[in-house]
Amino acid sequence: MIRIERVAEPPDFAKVRSKRLAEARQVIAKGDKIEFKDYAAVKRELAEMQHLKCCYCEKREETAENRDVDHYRPKVPYGWLAWTWENLLFACIDCNRQFKRNQFPLSPGDIKLVSEQAPPGSERPLVIDPSARQINPSEEIKFRPEKVQGNQRWRPTGLTKRGLETIRVCGLDRPGLLNSYTDHVNREIRPKVDELLKSIKTGQPSALYKLWSRTKRQLLRPYRPFQALSLDALDHLVKPDIRTHHNLPLP
Ligand SMILES: [Zn+2]
């Protein structure tokens, strides 16, 4: 998971919010169910803000139209935030529907927001909001290799309670993703690292620096999948002493 820089709310969305909330309040008064709709106006905007990647697992999702708008604070019970721009993210179907759903764990002793109350109140959520300014997801979740039946596999680990809960709630260690992470390291990162280590033995310092810059550009550009994993894998595979010795900085 990486930090998402939130862009400004699309101009027409305030109108959508007023209309939908007014309707929702009438529906609640009658004891009926709220219809959560009218997200077409923000779907493309959110997807582009996130470089077409799921906000939780960083899998690339090419067609925004078929994917979900994720409500950071779930529609149930936080219906009054269902059309609040800061509460909306773009997520893959697996993270959103199979795992996160209506889960929103809070820290022990927290008092849940009451209807119409603006967040955060006294809530200290245990799910990372990747678009929150004061949070850096990479300080809370790190990818590490582990050995499974003689093979190396990459897995996210929580460094904080919130990191651990985010992994659990969003299913960031589900088998399909563990395979994707490991494939990504083996196919995209290892060949570049092997080339780099070979060139340390044989090459010129300037050529080495160019190769390192190219590797970082290719793996860490915002629209590349699994950017957080790429950073942690580079950090692990090109050891800090080698990076310091050859002046190969990592962001
Ligand atoms: Zn996802």
Short mmCIF file of N, CA and C in Angstrom, two decimals, residues 106-112 122-125:
data_model
loop_
_atom_site.label_atom_id
_atom_site.label_comp_id
_atom_site.label_asym_id
_atom_site.label_seq_id
_atom_site.Cartn_x
_atom_site.Cartn_y
_atom_site.Cartn_z
N LEU A 106 -12.06 -0.23 15.11
CA LEU A 106 -11.54 0.97 15.79
C LEU A 106 -10.63 0.55 16.93
N SER A 107 -9.86 1.49 17.43
CA SER A 107 -8.99 1.20 18.58
C SER A 107 -9.84 0.97 19.82
N PRO A 108 -9.33 0.16 20.76
CA PRO A 108 -10.11 -0.15 21.95
C PRO A 108 -10.56 1.13 22.66
N GLY A 109 -11.82 1.15 23.06
CA GLY A 109 -12.34 2.29 23.83
C GLY A 109 -12.86 3.43 22.96
N ASP A 110 -12.67 3.37 21.63
CA ASP A 110 -13.15 4.45 20.76
C ASP A 110 -14.68 4.51 20.75
N ILE A 111 -15.20 5.74 20.66
CA ILE A 111 -16.65 5.90 20.53
C ILE A 111 -16.96 6.14 19.06
N LYS A 112 -17.83 5.29 18.49
CA LYS A 112 -18.19 5.41 17.08
C LYS A 112 -18.86 6.75 16.79
N SER A 122 -13.82 10.94 17.81
CA SER A 122 -12.79 10.29 18.66
C SER A 122 -12.43 8.91 18.10
N GLU A 123 -12.73 8.69 16.84
CA GLU A 123 -12.38 7.39 16.24
C GLU A 123 -10.90 7.34 15.86
N ARG A 124 -10.27 6.23 16.22
CA ARG A 124 -8.89 5.97 15.75
C ARG A 124 -8.93 4.65 14.98
N PRO A 125 -9.31 4.73 13.68
CA PRO A 125 -9.53 3.51 12.90
C PRO A 125 -8.27 2.65 12.81
#
